[in-house]
Short mmCIF file of C-alpha atoms in Angstrom, two decimals:
data_model
loop_
_atom_site.label_atom_id
_atom_site.label_comp_id
_atom_site.label_asym_id
_atom_site.label_seq_id
_atom_site.Cartn_x
_atom_site.Cartn_y
_atom_site.Cartn_z
CA MET W 1 44.45 -10.13 -7.40
CA THR W 2 45.96 -7.28 -5.38
CA TRP W 3 45.74 -6.90 -1.61
CA SER W 4 43.79 -3.67 -2.05
CA THR W 5 41.19 -5.49 -4.16
CA LEU W 6 40.85 -8.24 -1.57
CA LEU W 7 40.56 -5.70 1.21
CA GLY W 8 37.87 -3.81 -0.67
CA ARG W 9 35.83 -6.95 -1.20
CA TRP W 10 36.07 -7.99 2.43
CA LEU W 11 35.13 -4.52 3.64
CA ALA W 12 32.07 -4.59 1.40
CA ALA W 13 31.16 -8.01 2.74
CA ALA W 14 31.59 -6.81 6.31
CA ALA W 15 29.16 -3.97 5.70
CA LEU W 16 26.62 -6.40 4.28
CA LEU W 17 27.20 -8.78 7.16
CA ALA W 18 26.39 -6.00 9.60
CA ALA W 19 23.18 -5.30 7.71
CA THR W 20 22.31 -8.98 7.75
CA PHE W 21 22.42 -9.15 11.54
CA SER W 22 21.06 -5.69 12.34
CA GLY W 23 17.45 -6.80 11.96
CA SER W 24 15.28 -7.47 8.96
CA ARG W 25 13.25 -4.28 9.27
CA LEU W 26 15.53 -1.55 7.95
CA SER W 27 14.08 1.91 7.50
CA ALA W 28 13.99 3.48 4.07
CA ALA W 29 16.10 6.35 5.31
CA ASP W 30 18.91 3.98 6.25
CA ALA W 31 18.84 2.03 3.00
CA LYS W 32 21.67 2.91 0.64
CA PRO W 33 22.68 1.08 -2.54
CA PRO W 34 25.98 -0.80 -2.34
CA SER W 35 28.98 0.70 -4.08
CA ARG W 36 28.97 -2.22 -6.49
CA LEU W 37 25.95 -3.87 -8.15
CA VAL W 38 26.13 -7.19 -9.95
CA THR W 39 23.40 -8.32 -12.32
CA GLY W 40 22.52 -10.94 -14.89
CA GLU W 41 24.64 -14.03 -15.36
CA GLN W 42 27.35 -12.71 -13.06
CA ALA W 43 24.87 -12.41 -10.17
CA VAL W 44 23.61 -15.96 -10.78
CA GLN W 45 27.20 -17.29 -10.82
CA TRP W 46 28.08 -15.46 -7.61
CA LEU W 47 24.93 -16.76 -5.92
CA SER W 48 25.62 -20.32 -7.06
CA LYS W 49 29.38 -20.71 -6.77
CA GLY W 50 30.78 -17.46 -5.43
CA SER W 51 32.69 -16.92 -2.22
CA GLU W 52 30.83 -15.73 0.87
CA PRO W 53 31.69 -12.03 0.22
CA ARG W 54 30.50 -12.35 -3.39
CA LYS W 55 27.25 -14.00 -2.34
CA LEU W 56 26.55 -11.18 0.09
CA ILE W 57 27.24 -8.58 -2.59
CA ALA W 58 24.98 -10.40 -5.08
CA LEU W 59 22.17 -10.67 -2.54
CA GLU W 60 22.42 -7.00 -1.64
CA SER W 61 22.34 -6.15 -5.35
CA LEU W 62 18.97 -7.89 -5.65
CA ARG W 63 17.43 -5.25 -3.39
CA TRP W 64 18.19 -2.67 -6.05
CA ASN W 65 17.94 -4.50 -9.34
CA SER W 66 15.50 -7.23 -10.51
CA PRO W 67 14.93 -8.89 -7.11
CA HIS W 68 12.24 -11.18 -8.51
CA ASP W 69 14.10 -12.56 -11.53
CA ALA W 70 13.39 -16.31 -11.86
CA ALA W 71 17.04 -17.21 -12.41
CA TYR W 72 18.02 -15.42 -9.19
CA THR W 73 15.27 -17.18 -7.26
CA ARG W 74 16.35 -20.61 -8.46
CA ALA W 75 20.00 -19.92 -7.66
CA ILE W 76 19.00 -18.88 -4.15
CA ILE W 77 16.84 -21.98 -3.72
CA ASP W 78 19.69 -24.25 -4.80
CA GLY W 79 21.97 -22.70 -2.19
CA LEU W 80 19.36 -22.93 0.56
CA THR W 81 18.62 -26.57 -0.22
CA ASP W 82 22.25 -27.33 0.53
CA ALA W 83 22.29 -25.12 3.64
CA ALA W 84 19.28 -26.82 5.24
CA GLY W 85 21.34 -29.82 6.29
CA ARG W 86 24.28 -27.87 7.70
CA ARG W 87 24.97 -27.20 11.35
CA THR W 88 26.95 -24.04 10.55
CA ILE W 89 25.11 -21.52 8.38
CA PRO W 90 27.00 -18.66 6.70
CA PRO W 91 25.39 -15.19 6.92
CA SER W 92 24.60 -15.23 3.19
CA GLN W 93 22.04 -17.98 3.72
CA PHE W 94 20.07 -15.99 6.28
CA ARG W 95 20.14 -13.05 3.88
CA ALA W 96 19.07 -15.30 1.00
CA THR W 97 16.11 -16.57 2.99
CA ARG W 98 14.91 -13.01 3.56
CA VAL W 99 15.38 -12.12 -0.10
CA LEU W 100 13.37 -15.19 -1.10
CA ALA W 101 10.37 -13.78 0.77
CA GLY W 102 9.86 -11.31 -2.08
CA SER W 103 9.90 -13.80 -4.95
CA PRO W 104 6.62 -14.25 -6.88
CA LEU W 105 7.51 -17.82 -7.85
CA PRO W 106 5.60 -20.66 -6.11
CA GLU W 107 8.90 -22.55 -5.81
CA ALA W 108 9.87 -20.02 -3.16
CA ASP W 109 7.03 -21.19 -0.90
CA VAL W 110 8.11 -24.81 -1.27
CA ALA W 111 11.75 -23.98 -0.51
CA LEU W 112 10.90 -21.88 2.54
CA GLN W 113 8.59 -24.56 3.92
CA ARG W 114 11.39 -27.10 3.60
CA LEU W 115 13.65 -24.81 5.61
CA LEU W 116 11.29 -25.22 8.56
CA THR W 117 13.02 -28.58 9.08
CA ALA W 118 16.58 -27.19 8.74
CA VAL W 119 19.21 -28.42 11.19
CA ASP W 120 19.97 -24.88 12.41
CA TRP W 121 16.91 -23.49 14.24
CA ARG W 122 17.91 -19.94 13.29
CA LEU W 123 17.35 -20.82 9.63
CA GLN W 124 13.96 -22.24 10.61
CA MET W 125 13.15 -18.95 12.34
CA THR W 126 14.21 -16.87 9.35
CA ALA W 127 12.13 -19.09 7.05
CA ALA W 128 9.08 -18.67 9.30
CA ASP W 129 9.48 -14.89 9.07
CA ALA W 130 9.73 -15.10 5.28
CA LEU W 131 6.63 -17.29 5.06
CA GLY W 132 4.71 -14.83 7.21
CA GLU W 133 5.82 -12.00 4.93
CA ARG W 134 4.68 -13.92 1.86
CA GLY W 135 1.35 -14.77 3.51
CA THR W 136 0.68 -17.94 1.51
CA GLU W 137 -2.11 -19.78 3.34
CA SER W 138 -0.69 -23.25 2.65
CA ALA W 139 2.23 -22.47 4.97
CA ALA W 140 -0.03 -22.94 8.02
CA SER W 141 0.38 -26.71 8.24
CA PRO W 142 4.22 -26.72 7.95
CA LEU W 143 4.40 -23.92 10.53
CA LEU W 144 2.28 -25.92 12.98
CA GLN W 145 4.51 -28.94 12.40
CA CYS W 146 7.54 -26.77 13.12
CA TRP W 147 5.92 -25.66 16.38
CA SER W 148 5.99 -29.24 17.65
CA THR W 149 9.67 -29.89 16.91
CA PRO W 150 12.37 -30.11 19.62
CA ALA W 151 13.97 -26.98 18.15
CA ALA W 152 10.81 -24.96 18.82
CA VAL W 153 10.43 -26.41 22.31
CA GLU W 154 13.99 -25.33 23.13
CA ASN W 155 14.04 -21.91 21.44
CA TYR W 156 11.64 -19.12 22.37
CA ALA W 157 12.64 -17.06 19.32
CA LEU W 158 11.51 -19.84 16.97
CA ARG W 159 8.19 -20.20 18.78
CA HIS W 160 7.71 -16.43 18.55
CA ALA W 161 8.40 -16.49 14.80
CA VAL W 162 5.90 -19.31 14.22
CA VAL W 163 3.12 -17.54 16.14
CA CYS W 164 3.73 -14.26 14.29
CA ALA W 165 3.87 -15.99 10.90
CA LEU W 166 0.59 -17.83 11.48
CA GLY W 167 -1.07 -14.52 12.27
CA ASP W 168 0.26 -12.96 9.06
CA LEU W 169 -0.94 -15.64 6.62
CA LYS W 170 -3.78 -14.83 4.24
CA GLY W 171 -7.06 -16.71 4.56
CA THR W 172 -8.22 -18.55 7.65
CA GLN W 173 -5.82 -21.47 8.14
CA GLY W 174 -3.26 -19.40 10.03
CA LEU W 175 -5.92 -17.99 12.36
CA ASP W 176 -7.29 -21.47 12.95
CA GLY W 177 -3.75 -22.52 13.83
CA LEU W 178 -3.47 -19.73 16.41
CA ILE W 179 -6.77 -20.76 17.99
CA ARG W 180 -5.53 -24.35 18.12
CA LEU W 181 -2.32 -23.24 19.89
CA LEU W 182 -3.97 -20.77 22.28
CA PRO W 183 -4.53 -23.24 25.18
CA GLU W 184 -0.79 -23.98 25.36
CA LEU W 185 0.40 -20.37 25.00
CA ASP W 186 1.31 -18.19 27.96
CA GLY W 187 2.95 -14.86 28.61
CA GLN W 188 4.09 -12.81 25.64
CA LEU W 189 3.32 -15.51 23.07
CA ARG W 190 -0.28 -15.64 24.24
CA TYR W 191 -0.52 -11.89 23.74
CA GLU W 192 1.07 -12.10 20.27
CA ALA W 193 -1.50 -14.71 19.21
CA VAL W 194 -4.48 -12.88 20.69
CA SER W 195 -3.48 -9.49 19.27
CA ARG W 196 -3.19 -10.96 15.78
CA LEU W 197 -6.56 -12.67 16.07
CA MET W 198 -8.11 -9.37 17.12
CA LEU W 199 -6.49 -7.36 14.31
CA ARG W 200 -7.55 -9.90 11.69
CA THR W 201 -11.13 -10.35 12.89
CA GLY W 202 -12.05 -7.09 14.62
CA GLU W 203 -13.29 -9.21 17.54
CA ASN W 204 -12.33 -8.31 21.12
CA ARG W 205 -12.52 -11.74 22.76
CA GLY W 206 -9.30 -11.35 24.71
CA ASP W 207 -7.48 -14.55 25.60
CA LYS W 208 -10.65 -16.59 26.16
CA THR W 209 -10.02 -19.73 24.10
CA GLU W 210 -13.63 -20.91 24.23
CA GLU W 211 -14.86 -17.62 22.75
CA TRP W 212 -12.39 -17.83 19.87
CA VAL W 213 -13.48 -21.42 19.22
CA ALA W 214 -17.11 -20.22 19.18
CA TRP W 215 -16.20 -17.47 16.70
CA GLN W 216 -14.36 -20.03 14.56
CA SER W 217 -17.38 -22.34 14.49
CA GLY W 218 -19.86 -19.60 13.68
CA ARG W 219 -17.98 -17.45 11.17
CA ASP W 220 -19.23 -16.94 7.63
CA PRO W 221 -17.76 -19.69 5.39
CA ASN W 222 -16.94 -17.01 2.80
CA TRP W 223 -15.03 -14.82 5.25
CA SER W 224 -11.72 -13.93 3.61
CA GLY W 225 -9.48 -13.60 6.66
CA ARG W 226 -8.38 -10.09 5.69
CA ILE W 227 -7.01 -7.53 8.15
CA VAL W 228 -10.01 -5.71 9.63
CA THR W 229 -8.34 -3.10 11.85
CA ASP W 230 -4.91 -1.60 12.46
CA ASP W 231 -5.56 -0.70 16.10
CA LEU W 232 -6.08 -2.79 19.21
CA PRO W 233 -8.65 -1.66 21.80
CA ALA W 234 -7.40 0.09 24.92
CA GLU W 235 -8.50 -2.82 27.13
CA ILE W 236 -8.16 -6.49 26.22
CA PRO W 237 -10.01 -9.01 28.43
CA TRP W 238 -7.41 -11.26 30.09
CA ASN W 239 -7.49 -14.30 32.35
CA ARG W 240 -5.62 -12.53 35.14
CA VAL W 241 -4.99 -9.06 36.51
CA LEU W 242 -2.07 -7.66 34.54
CA PRO W 243 0.84 -5.81 36.16
CA ARG W 244 1.43 -2.34 34.74
CA PHE W 245 4.48 -0.12 34.55
CA PHE W 246 3.60 3.52 33.87
CA ARG W 247 0.24 2.24 32.55
CA VAL W 248 1.91 -0.20 30.11
CA PRO W 249 0.32 -3.66 30.60
CA ILE W 250 2.76 -6.54 31.11
CA TYR W 251 1.67 -9.77 29.44
CA ALA W 252 5.12 -11.38 29.51
CA LYS W 253 6.10 -13.98 32.10
CA ARG W 254 9.84 -13.28 31.70
CA VAL W 255 10.29 -9.53 32.00
CA LEU W 256 13.22 -7.22 32.65
CA PHE W 257 12.86 -3.61 33.82
CA VAL W 258 15.71 -1.40 32.53
CA VAL W 259 15.46 2.02 34.17
CA ASP W 260 17.38 5.27 33.78
CA MET W 261 18.91 6.57 37.03
CA SER W 262 20.97 9.40 35.54
CA GLY W 263 21.16 12.86 37.07
CA SER W 264 18.19 14.20 35.10
CA MET W 265 15.90 11.84 37.03
CA LYS W 266 16.18 14.32 39.94
CA SER W 267 13.78 16.64 38.08
CA THR W 268 10.51 17.22 39.90
CA VAL W 269 7.07 16.73 38.35
CA GLU W 270 3.95 17.47 40.41
CA GLY W 271 5.88 17.43 43.67
CA LYS W 272 7.68 14.15 43.04
CA THR W 273 11.03 13.50 41.39
CA ARG W 274 11.18 11.29 38.32
CA LEU W 275 13.28 8.89 40.38
CA GLU W 276 10.58 8.63 43.07
CA ALA W 277 7.86 8.16 40.45
CA THR W 278 9.89 5.37 38.86
CA GLN W 279 10.51 3.70 42.22
CA ASP W 280 6.77 3.80 42.97
CA GLU W 281 5.90 2.35 39.57
CA LEU W 282 8.51 -0.40 39.85
CA THR W 283 7.29 -1.31 43.32
CA ASN W 284 3.69 -1.67 42.17
CA ALA W 285 4.59 -3.57 38.99
CA ILE W 286 6.82 -6.06 40.80
CA LYS W 287 4.24 -6.66 43.54
CA ALA W 288 1.64 -7.49 40.87
CA LEU W 289 3.78 -10.02 38.97
CA PRO W 290 2.35 -13.56 39.11
CA GLU W 291 4.48 -16.00 41.07
CA ASP W 292 5.18 -18.14 38.00
CA SER W 293 6.95 -15.16 36.38
CA LEU W 294 10.67 -14.48 36.18
CA PHE W 295 11.83 -10.87 36.46
CA GLY W 296 14.86 -8.66 36.80
CA VAL W 297 15.81 -5.02 37.27
CA ILE W 298 18.71 -3.14 35.70
CA ALA W 299 19.37 0.45 36.78
CA PHE W 300 21.80 2.50 34.73
CA ASN W 301 23.55 5.84 34.55
CA ASP W 302 27.27 5.93 33.61
CA ARG W 303 27.35 2.38 34.94
CA VAL W 304 25.03 -0.57 34.52
CA GLN W 305 23.74 -1.83 37.86
CA PRO W 306 21.84 -5.13 37.60
CA TRP W 307 19.95 -6.33 40.65
CA HIS W 308 20.90 -9.90 39.61
CA LEU W 309 22.70 -11.26 36.55
CA GLN W 310 19.81 -13.54 35.66
CA PRO W 311 16.01 -13.35 35.92
CA MET W 312 14.66 -14.39 39.33
CA VAL W 313 11.46 -16.26 40.14
CA ALA W 314 8.76 -13.85 41.34
CA THR W 315 8.46 -15.27 44.83
CA SER W 316 7.38 -13.02 47.67
CA GLU W 317 10.94 -13.04 49.03
CA ASN W 318 12.51 -12.08 45.70
CA LYS W 319 9.96 -9.34 45.13
CA GLN W 320 10.69 -7.80 48.51
CA ALA W 321 14.44 -8.02 47.93
CA ALA W 322 14.10 -6.28 44.56
CA ILE W 323 11.91 -3.54 46.02
CA ARG W 324 14.40 -2.90 48.83
CA ALA W 325 17.19 -2.60 46.24
CA ILE W 326 15.13 -0.20 44.13
CA TRP W 327 14.67 2.22 47.02
CA THR W 328 18.43 2.44 47.60
CA LEU W 329 19.00 3.89 44.11
CA SER W 330 19.94 7.52 43.59
CA ALA W 331 19.86 9.74 40.51
CA GLN W 332 23.32 10.75 39.31
CA GLY W 333 25.65 10.57 36.35
CA ARG W 334 25.03 10.27 32.62
CA THR W 335 22.99 7.91 30.41
CA ALA W 336 24.44 4.64 29.03
CA ILE W 337 21.41 3.22 27.21
CA ASN W 338 23.40 0.96 24.89
CA ASP W 339 25.36 -0.69 27.69
CA ALA W 340 22.23 -1.31 29.75
CA LEU W 341 20.45 -3.02 26.85
CA GLU W 342 23.55 -5.05 26.01
CA THR W 343 23.58 -6.33 29.58
CA ALA W 344 19.87 -7.13 29.41
CA LEU W 345 20.23 -9.11 26.19
CA GLY W 346 23.16 -11.00 27.69
CA TYR W 347 21.05 -12.58 30.44
CA SER W 348 21.07 -16.37 30.53
CA GLY W 349 17.96 -18.23 29.45
CA TYR W 350 15.39 -16.30 27.47
CA LEU W 351 13.45 -13.11 28.03
CA GLU W 352 10.06 -12.21 26.60
CA GLN W 353 10.01 -8.48 27.27
CA ILE W 354 12.29 -5.61 28.19
CA LEU W 355 10.71 -2.41 29.51
CA LEU W 356 13.19 0.43 28.98
CA LEU W 357 12.48 3.73 30.74
CA SER W 358 14.58 6.82 30.06
CA ASP W 359 14.25 10.59 30.11
CA GLY W 360 17.26 11.61 28.06
CA LYS W 361 19.53 10.93 25.14
CA PRO W 362 22.54 8.58 25.45
CA THR W 363 25.59 10.40 26.77
CA ALA W 364 27.80 7.59 28.09
CA GLY W 365 28.84 4.01 27.37
CA LYS W 366 30.33 2.19 24.40
CA LEU W 367 27.95 3.82 21.91
CA VAL W 368 26.11 7.15 22.00
CA ASP W 369 25.11 7.53 18.34
CA ASN W 370 21.46 6.63 17.71
CA ALA W 371 22.03 4.65 14.52
CA ALA W 372 24.91 2.70 16.03
CA ILE W 373 22.88 1.82 19.14
CA ILE W 374 19.88 0.70 17.10
CA ALA W 375 22.01 -1.47 14.80
CA ASN W 376 23.87 -3.00 17.74
CA ILE W 377 20.85 -3.80 19.90
CA THR W 378 18.66 -4.98 17.03
CA GLY W 379 21.47 -7.21 15.81
CA ARG W 380 21.95 -8.73 19.27
CA ASN W 381 18.19 -9.29 19.51
CA GLU W 382 17.86 -10.85 16.05
CA PHE W 383 17.79 -14.43 17.30
CA ARG W 384 16.35 -13.69 20.75
CA ARG W 385 13.24 -11.77 19.65
CA VAL W 386 12.73 -10.03 22.98
CA ARG W 387 9.98 -7.46 22.81
CA ILE W 388 11.54 -4.10 23.73
CA ASP W 389 8.96 -1.58 24.88
CA THR W 390 10.32 1.91 25.51
CA ILE W 391 8.93 4.59 27.80
CA GLY W 392 10.06 8.18 27.37
CA LEU W 393 9.71 10.58 30.30
CA ASP W 394 9.39 14.00 28.66
CA SER W 395 11.59 12.74 25.82
CA SER W 396 11.89 14.78 22.63
CA GLY W 397 14.09 15.22 19.58
CA GLU W 398 16.89 12.68 19.07
CA ALA W 399 16.26 11.06 22.46
CA GLU W 400 12.66 10.32 21.54
CA ARG W 401 13.56 9.10 18.05
CA LEU W 402 15.99 6.59 19.57
CA LEU W 403 13.31 5.15 21.83
CA GLU W 404 10.80 5.05 18.98
CA GLN W 405 13.15 3.20 16.64
CA LEU W 406 14.41 0.78 19.29
CA SER W 407 10.87 -0.37 19.99
CA GLU W 408 9.80 -0.36 16.33
CA GLN W 409 12.67 -2.60 15.24
CA ASN W 410 12.41 -4.93 18.24
CA HIS W 411 8.78 -6.08 18.27
CA GLY W 412 7.70 -3.42 20.77
CA GLN W 413 5.97 -0.07 21.17
CA TYR W 414 7.02 3.41 22.27
CA HIS W 415 5.07 5.11 25.07
CA LYS W 416 5.41 8.84 25.67
CA LEU W 417 4.84 10.16 29.19
CA ARG W 418 4.79 13.72 30.48
#
């Protein structure tokens, strides 16, 4: 084998590796067939006994040719059965788990449920996502068992995946599981559970556990558990007064504000600069945070300026210190969105939500291309599962599309402000 052949194979594998860790929700516009497709017996051999680059190529080929072939499914299952006991998981196994979500064979459900006990919690998380995508109702019990494991206790991302998967299952067992978990959920996970219950039932019972238990007891035995609505109501009853940032409610208990302080924030709207409006909103949001929250603030222009390098407990003293720091900020320089989000995702511990506010397109930092920023940030967030909500101040064109796609691919929502 020549060096050029080896190089070509490794470059192809590297491209697939980037896709593997750039998030599981790729847009159709970004999807392109690989330069080489393998099918039939060759694909099965590569999946079963091939090198890591060959496995990645074979798995990517399945997206474009016979992804539900029984022989492919069984070859994938054999590889995942071996991977479940490993402490070090190659990228091909995460990719294989996602591919298995689309198999029509019942063996796929069994294999994915077994992966919920894998040694590597990231494989458990990926399996939970796949089970949610498949929607098989019998996955509810294994998912609830996974919730109680030490891995789930230690890893927010795994808990997030289990809650989301339960809400996506067909029938009623997943919803019953969410109602069972509701008393022990807080912050963003409580919102994720409640929002899924509301979408599936059409009921606006907020986070009141007793009302969901009453609905559960009184529902029609023949109710199918189908999705009733695609939209949540504007107001959801909650057990506490929620902080808001530019009208966006904050359910999370570990939240990071990432705010644009570039030169364009000097612009005036209704007699107040964008900077002053942002400072007012930050002040009010921070004051309203419950004291059992953790929070942080990152301001950015050409440079990234974190208030602290880790989230701080929302004590009165810390709130006042953050507010004082906020009012020393000035609007100048360019816009390094990528670098600010990289810093945010590098915080120690775990975050539940990032609120990113910007009024312009990226013009500074390591990356300024939209697609590159989205791939980088979504990849870094793959096993953190932080909800990234984006707020655009008079954003339009490419700047707005970046904010839309960042939120869409990172469990969040885009909010447009004028």
